[in-house]
PDB file of C-alpha atoms in Angstrom:
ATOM      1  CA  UNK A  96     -14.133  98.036 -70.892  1.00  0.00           C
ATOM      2  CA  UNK A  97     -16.700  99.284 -73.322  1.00  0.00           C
ATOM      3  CA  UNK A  98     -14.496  99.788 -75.837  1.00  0.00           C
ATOM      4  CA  UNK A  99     -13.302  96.029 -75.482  1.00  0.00           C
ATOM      5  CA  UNK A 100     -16.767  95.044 -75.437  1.00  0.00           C
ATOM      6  CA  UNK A 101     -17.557  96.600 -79.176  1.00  0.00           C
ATOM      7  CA  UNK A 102     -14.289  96.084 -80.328  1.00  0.00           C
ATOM      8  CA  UNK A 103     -14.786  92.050 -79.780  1.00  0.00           C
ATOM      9  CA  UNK A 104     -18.841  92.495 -81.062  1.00  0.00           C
ATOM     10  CA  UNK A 105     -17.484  94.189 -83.935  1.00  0.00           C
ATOM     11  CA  UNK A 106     -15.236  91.275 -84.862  1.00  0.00           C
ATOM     12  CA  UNK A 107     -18.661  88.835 -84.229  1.00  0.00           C
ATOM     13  CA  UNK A 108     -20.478  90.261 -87.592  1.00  0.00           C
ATOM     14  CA  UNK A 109     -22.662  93.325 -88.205  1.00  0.00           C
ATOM     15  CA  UNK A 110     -25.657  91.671 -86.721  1.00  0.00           C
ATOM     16  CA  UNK A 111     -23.801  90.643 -83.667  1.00  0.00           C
ATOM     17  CA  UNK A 112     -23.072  94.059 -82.740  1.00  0.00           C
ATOM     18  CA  UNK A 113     -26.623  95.147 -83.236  1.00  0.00           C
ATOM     19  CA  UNK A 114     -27.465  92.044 -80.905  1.00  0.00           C
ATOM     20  CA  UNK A 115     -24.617  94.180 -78.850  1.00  0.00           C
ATOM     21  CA  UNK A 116     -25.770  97.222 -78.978  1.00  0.00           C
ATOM     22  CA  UNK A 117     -29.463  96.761 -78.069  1.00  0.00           C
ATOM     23  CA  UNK A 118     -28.089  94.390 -74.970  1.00  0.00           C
ATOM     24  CA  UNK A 119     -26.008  97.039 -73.756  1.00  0.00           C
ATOM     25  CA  UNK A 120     -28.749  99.972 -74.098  1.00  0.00           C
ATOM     26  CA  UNK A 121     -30.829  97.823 -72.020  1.00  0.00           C
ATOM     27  CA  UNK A 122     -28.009  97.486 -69.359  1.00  0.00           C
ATOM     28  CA  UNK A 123     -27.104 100.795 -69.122  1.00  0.00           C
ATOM     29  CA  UNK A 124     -31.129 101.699 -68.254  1.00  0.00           C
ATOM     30  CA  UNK A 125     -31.301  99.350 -65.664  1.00  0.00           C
ATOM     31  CA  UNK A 126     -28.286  99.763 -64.353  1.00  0.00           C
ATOM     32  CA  UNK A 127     -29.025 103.457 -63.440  1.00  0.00           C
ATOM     33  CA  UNK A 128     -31.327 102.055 -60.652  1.00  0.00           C
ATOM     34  CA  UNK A 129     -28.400 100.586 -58.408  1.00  0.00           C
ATOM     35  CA  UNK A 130     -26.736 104.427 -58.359  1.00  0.00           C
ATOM     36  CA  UNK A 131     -29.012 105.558 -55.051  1.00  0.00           C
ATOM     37  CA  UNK A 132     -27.318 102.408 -53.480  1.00  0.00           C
ATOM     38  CA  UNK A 133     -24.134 103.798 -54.270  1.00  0.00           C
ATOM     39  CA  UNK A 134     -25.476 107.479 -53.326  1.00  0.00           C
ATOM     40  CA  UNK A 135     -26.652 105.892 -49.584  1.00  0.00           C
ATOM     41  CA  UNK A 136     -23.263 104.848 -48.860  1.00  0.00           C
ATOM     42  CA  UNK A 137     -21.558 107.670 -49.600  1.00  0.00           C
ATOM     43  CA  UNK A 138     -23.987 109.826 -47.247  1.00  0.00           C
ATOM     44  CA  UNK A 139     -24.694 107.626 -44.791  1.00  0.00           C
ATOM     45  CA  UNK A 140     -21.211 105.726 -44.199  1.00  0.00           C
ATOM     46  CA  UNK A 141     -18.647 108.720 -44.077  1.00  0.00           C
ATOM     47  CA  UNK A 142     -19.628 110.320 -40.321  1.00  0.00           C
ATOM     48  CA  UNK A 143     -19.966 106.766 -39.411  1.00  0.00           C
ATOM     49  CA  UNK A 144     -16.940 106.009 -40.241  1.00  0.00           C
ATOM     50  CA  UNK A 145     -15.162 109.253 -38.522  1.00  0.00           C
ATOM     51  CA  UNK A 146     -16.729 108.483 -35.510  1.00  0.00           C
ATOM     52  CA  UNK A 147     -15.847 104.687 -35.138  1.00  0.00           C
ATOM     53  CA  UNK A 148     -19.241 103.490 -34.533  1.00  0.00           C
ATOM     54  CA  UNK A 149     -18.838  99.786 -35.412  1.00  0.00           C
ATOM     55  CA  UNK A 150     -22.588  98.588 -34.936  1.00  0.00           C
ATOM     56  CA  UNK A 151     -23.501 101.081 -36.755  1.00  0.00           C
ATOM     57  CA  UNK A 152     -20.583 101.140 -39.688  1.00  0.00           C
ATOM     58  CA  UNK A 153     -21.870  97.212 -39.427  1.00  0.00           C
ATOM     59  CA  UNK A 154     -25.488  97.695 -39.155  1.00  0.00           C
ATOM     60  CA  UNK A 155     -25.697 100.033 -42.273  1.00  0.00           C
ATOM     61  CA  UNK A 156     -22.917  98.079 -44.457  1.00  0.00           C
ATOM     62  CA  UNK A 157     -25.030  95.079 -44.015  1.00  0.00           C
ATOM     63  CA  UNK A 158     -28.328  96.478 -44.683  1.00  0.00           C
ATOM     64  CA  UNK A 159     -26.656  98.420 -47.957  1.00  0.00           C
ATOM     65  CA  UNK A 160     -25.133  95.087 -49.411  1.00  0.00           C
ATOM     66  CA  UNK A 161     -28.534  93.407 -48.723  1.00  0.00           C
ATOM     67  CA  UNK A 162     -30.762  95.840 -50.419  1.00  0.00           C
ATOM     68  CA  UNK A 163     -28.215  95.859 -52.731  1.00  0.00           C
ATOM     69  CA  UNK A 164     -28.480  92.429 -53.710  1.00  0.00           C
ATOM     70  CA  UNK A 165     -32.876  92.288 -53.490  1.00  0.00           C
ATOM     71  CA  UNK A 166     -32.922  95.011 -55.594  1.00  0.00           C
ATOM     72  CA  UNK A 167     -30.267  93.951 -58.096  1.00  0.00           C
ATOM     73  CA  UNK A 168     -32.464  90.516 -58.981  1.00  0.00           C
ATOM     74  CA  UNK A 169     -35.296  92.314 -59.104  1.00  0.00           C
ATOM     75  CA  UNK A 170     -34.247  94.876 -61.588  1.00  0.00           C
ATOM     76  CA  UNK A 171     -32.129  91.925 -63.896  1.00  0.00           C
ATOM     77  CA  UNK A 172     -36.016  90.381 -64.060  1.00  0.00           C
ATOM     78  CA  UNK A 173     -36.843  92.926 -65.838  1.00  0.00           C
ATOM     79  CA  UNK A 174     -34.195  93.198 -67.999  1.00  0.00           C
ATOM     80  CA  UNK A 175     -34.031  90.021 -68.920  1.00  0.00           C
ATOM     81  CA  UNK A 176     -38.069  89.613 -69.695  1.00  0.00           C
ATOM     82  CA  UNK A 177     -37.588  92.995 -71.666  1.00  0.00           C
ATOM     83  CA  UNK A 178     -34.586  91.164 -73.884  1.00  0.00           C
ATOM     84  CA  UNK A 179     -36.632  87.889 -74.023  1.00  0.00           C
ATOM     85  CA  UNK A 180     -40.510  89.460 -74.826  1.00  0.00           C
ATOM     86  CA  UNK A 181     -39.558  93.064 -75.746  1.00  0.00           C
ATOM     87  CA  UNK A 182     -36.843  92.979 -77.643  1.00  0.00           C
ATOM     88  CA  UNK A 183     -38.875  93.874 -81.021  1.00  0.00           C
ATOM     89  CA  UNK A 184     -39.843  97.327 -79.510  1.00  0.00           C
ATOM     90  CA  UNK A 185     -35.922  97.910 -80.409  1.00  0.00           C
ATOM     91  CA  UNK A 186     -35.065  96.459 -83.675  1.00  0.00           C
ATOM     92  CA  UNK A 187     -37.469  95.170 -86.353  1.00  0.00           C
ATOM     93  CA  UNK A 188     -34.650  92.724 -87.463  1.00  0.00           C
ATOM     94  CA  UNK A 189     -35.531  88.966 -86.629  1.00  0.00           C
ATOM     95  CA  UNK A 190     -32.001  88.400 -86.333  1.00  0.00           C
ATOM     96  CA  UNK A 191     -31.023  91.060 -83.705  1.00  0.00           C
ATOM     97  CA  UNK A 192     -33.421  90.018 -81.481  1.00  0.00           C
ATOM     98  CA  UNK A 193     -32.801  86.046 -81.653  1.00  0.00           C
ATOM     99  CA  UNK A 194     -29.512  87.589 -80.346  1.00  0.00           C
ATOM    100  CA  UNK A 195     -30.716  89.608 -77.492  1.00  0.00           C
ATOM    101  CA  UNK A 196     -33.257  86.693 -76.421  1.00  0.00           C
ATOM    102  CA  UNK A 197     -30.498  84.217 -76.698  1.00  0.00           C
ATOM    103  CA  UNK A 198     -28.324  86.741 -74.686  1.00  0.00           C
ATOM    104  CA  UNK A 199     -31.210  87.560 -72.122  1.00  0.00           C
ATOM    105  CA  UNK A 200     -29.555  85.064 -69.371  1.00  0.00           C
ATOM    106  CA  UNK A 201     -26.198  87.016 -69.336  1.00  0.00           C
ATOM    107  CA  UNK A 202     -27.730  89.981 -69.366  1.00  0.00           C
ATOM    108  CA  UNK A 203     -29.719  89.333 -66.080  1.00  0.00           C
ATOM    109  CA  UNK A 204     -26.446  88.132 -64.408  1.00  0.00           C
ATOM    110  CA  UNK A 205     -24.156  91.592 -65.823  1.00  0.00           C
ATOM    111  CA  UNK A 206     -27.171  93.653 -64.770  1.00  0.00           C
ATOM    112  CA  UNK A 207     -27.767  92.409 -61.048  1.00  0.00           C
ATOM    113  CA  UNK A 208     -24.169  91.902 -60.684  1.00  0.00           C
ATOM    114  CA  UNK A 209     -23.503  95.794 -61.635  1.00  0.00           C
ATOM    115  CA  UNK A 210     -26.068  96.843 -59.130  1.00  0.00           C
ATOM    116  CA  UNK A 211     -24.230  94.971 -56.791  1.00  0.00           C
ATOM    117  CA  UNK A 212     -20.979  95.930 -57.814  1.00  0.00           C
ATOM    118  CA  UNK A 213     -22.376  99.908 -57.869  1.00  0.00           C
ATOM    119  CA  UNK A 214     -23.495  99.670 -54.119  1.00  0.00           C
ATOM    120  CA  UNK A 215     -20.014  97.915 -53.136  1.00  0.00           C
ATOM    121  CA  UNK A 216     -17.685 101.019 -54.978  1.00  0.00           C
ATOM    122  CA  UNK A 217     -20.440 103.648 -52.959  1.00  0.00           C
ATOM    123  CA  UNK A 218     -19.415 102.209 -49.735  1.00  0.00           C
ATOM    124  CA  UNK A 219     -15.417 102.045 -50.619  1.00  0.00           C
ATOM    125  CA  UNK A 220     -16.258 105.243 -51.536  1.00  0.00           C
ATOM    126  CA  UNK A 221     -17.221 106.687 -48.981  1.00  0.00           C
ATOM    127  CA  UNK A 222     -14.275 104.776 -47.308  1.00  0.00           C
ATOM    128  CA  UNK A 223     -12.275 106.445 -49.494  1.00  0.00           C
ATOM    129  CA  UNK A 224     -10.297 103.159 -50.338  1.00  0.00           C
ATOM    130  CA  UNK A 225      -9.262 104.930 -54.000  1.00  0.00           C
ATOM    131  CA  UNK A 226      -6.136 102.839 -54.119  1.00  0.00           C
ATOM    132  CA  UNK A 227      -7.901  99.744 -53.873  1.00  0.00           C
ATOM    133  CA  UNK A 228     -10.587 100.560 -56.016  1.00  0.00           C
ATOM    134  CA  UNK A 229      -8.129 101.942 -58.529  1.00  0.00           C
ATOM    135  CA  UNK A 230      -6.388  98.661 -58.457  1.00  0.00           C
ATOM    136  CA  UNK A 231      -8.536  96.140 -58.287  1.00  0.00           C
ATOM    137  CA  UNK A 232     -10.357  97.977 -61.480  1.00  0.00           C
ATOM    138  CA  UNK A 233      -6.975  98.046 -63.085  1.00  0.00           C
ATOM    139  CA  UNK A 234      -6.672  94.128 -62.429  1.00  0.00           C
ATOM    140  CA  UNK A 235     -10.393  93.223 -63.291  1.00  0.00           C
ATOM    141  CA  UNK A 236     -10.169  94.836 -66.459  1.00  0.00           C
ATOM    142  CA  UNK A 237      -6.912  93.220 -67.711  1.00  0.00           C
ATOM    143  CA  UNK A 238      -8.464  90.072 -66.959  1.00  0.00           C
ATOM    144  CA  UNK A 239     -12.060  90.985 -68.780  1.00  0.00           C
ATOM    145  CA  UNK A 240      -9.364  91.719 -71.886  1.00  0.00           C
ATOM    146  CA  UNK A 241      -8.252  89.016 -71.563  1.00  0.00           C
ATOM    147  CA  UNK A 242     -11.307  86.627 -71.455  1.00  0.00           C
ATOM    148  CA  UNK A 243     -12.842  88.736 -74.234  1.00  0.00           C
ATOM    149  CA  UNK A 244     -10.477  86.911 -76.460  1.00  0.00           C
ATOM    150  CA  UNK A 245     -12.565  83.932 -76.243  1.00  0.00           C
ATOM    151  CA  UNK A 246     -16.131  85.451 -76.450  1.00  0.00           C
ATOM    152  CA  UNK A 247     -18.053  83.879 -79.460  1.00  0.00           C
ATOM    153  CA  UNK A 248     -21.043  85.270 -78.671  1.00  0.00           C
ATOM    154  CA  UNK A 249     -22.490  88.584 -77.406  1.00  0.00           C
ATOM    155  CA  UNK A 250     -23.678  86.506 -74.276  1.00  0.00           C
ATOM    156  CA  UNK A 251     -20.166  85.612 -73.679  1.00  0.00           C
ATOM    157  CA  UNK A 252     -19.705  88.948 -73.898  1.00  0.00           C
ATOM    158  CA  UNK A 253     -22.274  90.403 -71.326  1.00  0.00           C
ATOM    159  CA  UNK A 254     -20.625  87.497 -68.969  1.00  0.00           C
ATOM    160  CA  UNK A 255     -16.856  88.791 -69.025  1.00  0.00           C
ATOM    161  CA  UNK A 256     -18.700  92.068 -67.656  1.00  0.00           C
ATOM    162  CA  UNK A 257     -20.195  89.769 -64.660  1.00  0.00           C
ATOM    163  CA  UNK A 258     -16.704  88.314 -63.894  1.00  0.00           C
ATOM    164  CA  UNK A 259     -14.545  91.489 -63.937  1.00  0.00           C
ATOM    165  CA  UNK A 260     -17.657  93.126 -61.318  1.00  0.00           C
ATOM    166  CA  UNK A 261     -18.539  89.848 -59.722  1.00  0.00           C
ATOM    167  CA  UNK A 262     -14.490  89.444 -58.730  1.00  0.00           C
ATOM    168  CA  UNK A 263     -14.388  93.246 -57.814  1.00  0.00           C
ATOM    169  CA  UNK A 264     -17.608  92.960 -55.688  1.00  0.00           C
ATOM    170  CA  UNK A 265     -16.080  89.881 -53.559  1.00  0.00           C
ATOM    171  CA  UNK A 266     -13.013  91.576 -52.992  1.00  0.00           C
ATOM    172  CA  UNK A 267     -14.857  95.023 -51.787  1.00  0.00           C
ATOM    173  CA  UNK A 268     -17.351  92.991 -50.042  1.00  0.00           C
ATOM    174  CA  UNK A 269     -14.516  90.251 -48.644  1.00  0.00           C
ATOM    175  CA  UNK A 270     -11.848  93.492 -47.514  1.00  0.00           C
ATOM    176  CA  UNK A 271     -14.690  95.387 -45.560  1.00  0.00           C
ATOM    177  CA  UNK A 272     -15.633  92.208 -44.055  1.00  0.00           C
ATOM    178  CA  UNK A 273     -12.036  90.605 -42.810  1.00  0.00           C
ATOM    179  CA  UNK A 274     -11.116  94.621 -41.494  1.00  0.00           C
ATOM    180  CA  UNK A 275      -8.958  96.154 -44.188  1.00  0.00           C
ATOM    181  CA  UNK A 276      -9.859  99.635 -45.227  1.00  0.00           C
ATOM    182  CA  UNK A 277     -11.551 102.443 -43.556  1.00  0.00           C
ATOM    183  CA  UNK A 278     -14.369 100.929 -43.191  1.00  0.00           C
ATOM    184  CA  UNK A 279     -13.412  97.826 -42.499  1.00  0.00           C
ATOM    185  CA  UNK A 280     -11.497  99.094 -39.591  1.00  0.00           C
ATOM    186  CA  UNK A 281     -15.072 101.414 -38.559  1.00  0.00           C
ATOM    187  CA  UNK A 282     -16.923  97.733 -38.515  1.00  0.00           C
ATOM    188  CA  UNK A 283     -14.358  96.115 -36.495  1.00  0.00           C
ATOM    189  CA  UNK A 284     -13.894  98.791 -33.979  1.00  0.00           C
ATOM    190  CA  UNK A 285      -9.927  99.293 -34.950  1.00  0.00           C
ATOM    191  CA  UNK A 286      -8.522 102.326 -35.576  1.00  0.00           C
ATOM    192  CA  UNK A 287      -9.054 106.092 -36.948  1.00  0.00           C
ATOM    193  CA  UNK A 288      -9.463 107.060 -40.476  1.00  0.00           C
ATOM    194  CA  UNK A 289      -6.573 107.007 -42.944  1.00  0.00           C
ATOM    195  CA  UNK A 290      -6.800 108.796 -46.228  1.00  0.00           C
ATOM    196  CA  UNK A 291      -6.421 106.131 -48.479  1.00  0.00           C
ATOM    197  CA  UNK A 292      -5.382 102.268 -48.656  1.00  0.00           C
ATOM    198  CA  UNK A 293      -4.061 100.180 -51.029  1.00  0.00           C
TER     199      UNK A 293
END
C-alpha cells in the first residue's frame, strides 16, 4: 500500500511528495501508539478463547475495541495539531507545509482509524482468523489501488488509507460481533477452537 501511496504522490509533483512524505512520517510515529492495543489482545484473548469463557471473551473484546477507539482520537489530535502548528519543525519549505496543514484533516482520520484498525488485527490475531485477515487485506488493498487512481491531492491520499482500514476494521469488528471466527464463537458461547477461518 505504501508503495501505491508514493507511487500516486510521485505523479502529484515534487512538492507533493514532500507534502507526502512529512504526512506519512508523522503517521507512522503516532501510529506506533495503537501497537500495545494490538499486543493486549494477543495476550489477553488467546486462553480466553481456549477456554470458552464468553463474558469474558465479551467483556475484554469490548473493553479492547473501546480503548481502542478513546485512544485512537486522542492520539489523531495530536497529529493533526502537529501537521497544522508544527509542521515547520519538518521542512523549511512554505510550500510543503501548506500541504501537510491542508492535509492535517485526513491525517487525523488515517491515524485514529489505524489505531483502530491495529487493535481489531491484535484480537483476530489472537483468534488466529489468518485467512480472513489475509483476505480481507488482499480485498482492501485492491480497492485502495483502485481509489488511488483518483487522488489529486496528498489528503486524498491519506483518506484511501482510512477506507481500505476503516472497511477492514468493520468487517473484523462486524465478524467477531455476529459469531464467525474463533472468537466470535468464544463471545457467543459456540463451539471449540479451530485453527483458522476464512
Amino acid at each position: 500500500g505504501f508503495y501505491e501511496h508514493a507511487k500516486k504522490a510521485m505523479s502529484l509533483g515534487v512538492e507533493a511528495l514532500a507534502g507526502y512524505q512529512l504526512c506519512m512520517n508523522l503517521m507512522l510515529f503516532f501510529i506506533l501508539f495503537g501497537e500495545p492495543l494490538s499486543q493486549l489482545g494477543q495476550t489477553k484473548l488467546p486462553a480466553i478463547i481456549d477456554a470458552n469463557d464468553s463474558a469474558q471473551a465479551k467483556a475484554t473484546f469490548k473493553s479492547i475495541i473501546t480503548l481502542s477507539t478513546f485512544a485512537a482520537f486522542g492520539v489523531a489530535a495530536v497529529a493533526y495539531l502537529t501537521a497544522t502548528f508544527g509542521s515547520g519543525m519538518f521542512s523549511s519549505a512554505a510550500g510543503v507545509q501548506a500541504i501537510a496543514r491542508s492535509a492535517a484533516p485526513a491525517l487525523l482520520l488515517a491515524v485514529a482509524q489505524t489505531i483502530v484498525g491495529i487493535a481489531a488485527d491484535g484480537c483476530l490475531m489472537a483468534s488466529r482468523d489468518f485467512g480472513f485477515m489475509l483476505y480481507t487485506g488482499i480485498g482492501t488493498f485492491l480497492l485502495q489501488t483502485k481509489l488511488l487512481q483518483y487522488c489529486n491531492s496528498v489528503g486524498d491520499i491519506l483518506m484511501t488509507f482510512t477506507v481500505r482500514l476503516g472497511m477492514y476494521s468493520v468487517l473484523a469488528v462486524g465478524r467477531t460481533a455476529f459469531g464467525y471466527g474463533n472468537l466470535g464463537r468464544a463471545i457467543h458461547g459456540k463451539s471449540k477452537l479451530v485453527s483458522s477461518t476464512p
